[in-house]
mmCIF file of C-alpha atoms in Angstrom:
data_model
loop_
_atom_site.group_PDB
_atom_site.id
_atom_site.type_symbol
_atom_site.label_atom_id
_atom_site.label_comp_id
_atom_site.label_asym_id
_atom_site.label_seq_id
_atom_site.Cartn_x
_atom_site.Cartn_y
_atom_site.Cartn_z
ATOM 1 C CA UNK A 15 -22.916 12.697 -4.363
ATOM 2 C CA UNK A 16 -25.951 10.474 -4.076
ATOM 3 C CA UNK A 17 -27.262 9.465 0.045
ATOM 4 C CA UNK A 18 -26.612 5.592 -1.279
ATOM 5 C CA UNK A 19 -22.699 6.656 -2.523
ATOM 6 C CA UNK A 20 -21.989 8.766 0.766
ATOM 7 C CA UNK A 21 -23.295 5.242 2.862
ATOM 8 C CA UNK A 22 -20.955 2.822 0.609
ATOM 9 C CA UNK A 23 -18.059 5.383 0.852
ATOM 10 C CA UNK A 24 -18.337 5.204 4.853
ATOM 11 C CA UNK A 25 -18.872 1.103 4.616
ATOM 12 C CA UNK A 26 -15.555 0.760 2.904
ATOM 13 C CA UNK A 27 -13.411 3.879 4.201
ATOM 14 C CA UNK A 28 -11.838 1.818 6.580
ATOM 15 C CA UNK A 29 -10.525 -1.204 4.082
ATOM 16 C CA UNK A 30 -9.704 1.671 1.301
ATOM 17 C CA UNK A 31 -7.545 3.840 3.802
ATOM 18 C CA UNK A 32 -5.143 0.975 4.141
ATOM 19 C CA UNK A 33 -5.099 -0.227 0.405
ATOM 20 C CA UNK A 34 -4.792 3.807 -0.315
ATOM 21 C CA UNK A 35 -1.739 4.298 1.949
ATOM 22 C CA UNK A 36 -0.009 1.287 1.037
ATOM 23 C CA UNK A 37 0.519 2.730 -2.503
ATOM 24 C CA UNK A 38 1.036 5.887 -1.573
ATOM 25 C CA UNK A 39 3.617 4.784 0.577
ATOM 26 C CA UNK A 40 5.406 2.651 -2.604
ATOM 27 C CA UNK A 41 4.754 5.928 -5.090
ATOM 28 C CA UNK A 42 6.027 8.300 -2.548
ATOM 29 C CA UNK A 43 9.201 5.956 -1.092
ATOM 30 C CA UNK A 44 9.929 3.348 -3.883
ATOM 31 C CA UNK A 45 9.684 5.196 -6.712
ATOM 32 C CA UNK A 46 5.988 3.764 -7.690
ATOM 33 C CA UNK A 47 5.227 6.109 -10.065
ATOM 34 C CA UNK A 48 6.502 5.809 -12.731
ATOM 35 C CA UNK A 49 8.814 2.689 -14.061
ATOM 36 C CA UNK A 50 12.072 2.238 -14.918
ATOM 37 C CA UNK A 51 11.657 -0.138 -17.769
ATOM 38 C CA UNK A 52 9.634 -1.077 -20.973
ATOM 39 C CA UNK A 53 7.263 -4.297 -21.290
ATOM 40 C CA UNK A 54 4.951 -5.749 -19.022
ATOM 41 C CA UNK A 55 6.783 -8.271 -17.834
ATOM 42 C CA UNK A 56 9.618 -6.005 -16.930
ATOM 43 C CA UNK A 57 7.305 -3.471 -14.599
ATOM 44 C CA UNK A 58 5.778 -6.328 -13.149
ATOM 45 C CA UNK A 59 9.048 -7.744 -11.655
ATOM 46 C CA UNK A 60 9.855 -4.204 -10.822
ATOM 47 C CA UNK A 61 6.603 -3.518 -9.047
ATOM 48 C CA UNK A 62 7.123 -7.297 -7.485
ATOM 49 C CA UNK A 63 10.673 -6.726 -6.168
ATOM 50 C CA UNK A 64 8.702 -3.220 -4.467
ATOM 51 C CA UNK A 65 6.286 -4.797 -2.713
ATOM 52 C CA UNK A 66 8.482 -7.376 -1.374
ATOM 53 C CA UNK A 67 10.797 -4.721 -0.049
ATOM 54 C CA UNK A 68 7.776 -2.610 1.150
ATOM 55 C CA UNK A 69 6.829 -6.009 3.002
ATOM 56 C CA UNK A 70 9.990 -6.966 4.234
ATOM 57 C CA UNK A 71 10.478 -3.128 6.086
ATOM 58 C CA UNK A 72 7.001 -3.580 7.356
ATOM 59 C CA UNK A 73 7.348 -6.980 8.647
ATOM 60 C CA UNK A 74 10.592 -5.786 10.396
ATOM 61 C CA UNK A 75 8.726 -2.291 12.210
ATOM 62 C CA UNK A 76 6.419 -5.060 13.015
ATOM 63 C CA UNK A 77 8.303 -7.083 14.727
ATOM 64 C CA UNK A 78 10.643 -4.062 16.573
ATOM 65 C CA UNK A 79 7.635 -2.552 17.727
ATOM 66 C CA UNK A 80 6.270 -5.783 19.027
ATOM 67 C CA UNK A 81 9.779 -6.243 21.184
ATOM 68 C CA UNK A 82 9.584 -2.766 22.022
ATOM 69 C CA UNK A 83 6.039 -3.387 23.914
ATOM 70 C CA UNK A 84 6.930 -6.635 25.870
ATOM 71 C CA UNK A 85 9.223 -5.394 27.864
#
């Protein structure tokens, strides 16, 4: 690897760890992987519904957690 692709790797290895274990996170738990249906319209409201579930849990650790630490 090339000293200028080792220096843009670091820049953006913070921002790419996040984007990287959100979907692992909706391969590994929601089934991300592969689809259940045919047609791109389909998959998209599958992959959709996914996220919003994936957002809802998160939003809801989120807000435990924060609970958890005020008192």
């Amino acid at each position: 690897m090339s000293h200028w692709h080792k220096l843009r790797n670091t820049a953006i290895s913070k921002r790419r760890f996040v984007v990287e274990r959100t979907f692992g996170t909706l391969k590994r738990t929601y089934g991300l992987a592969r689809s259940r249906y045919i047609g791109l319209e389909k998959v998209a409201s599958e992959v959709n519904l996914k996220a919003i579930a994936y957002n809802l849990v998160r939003a809801a650790n989120v807000y435990i957690n924060k609970g958890l630490n005020t008192t």
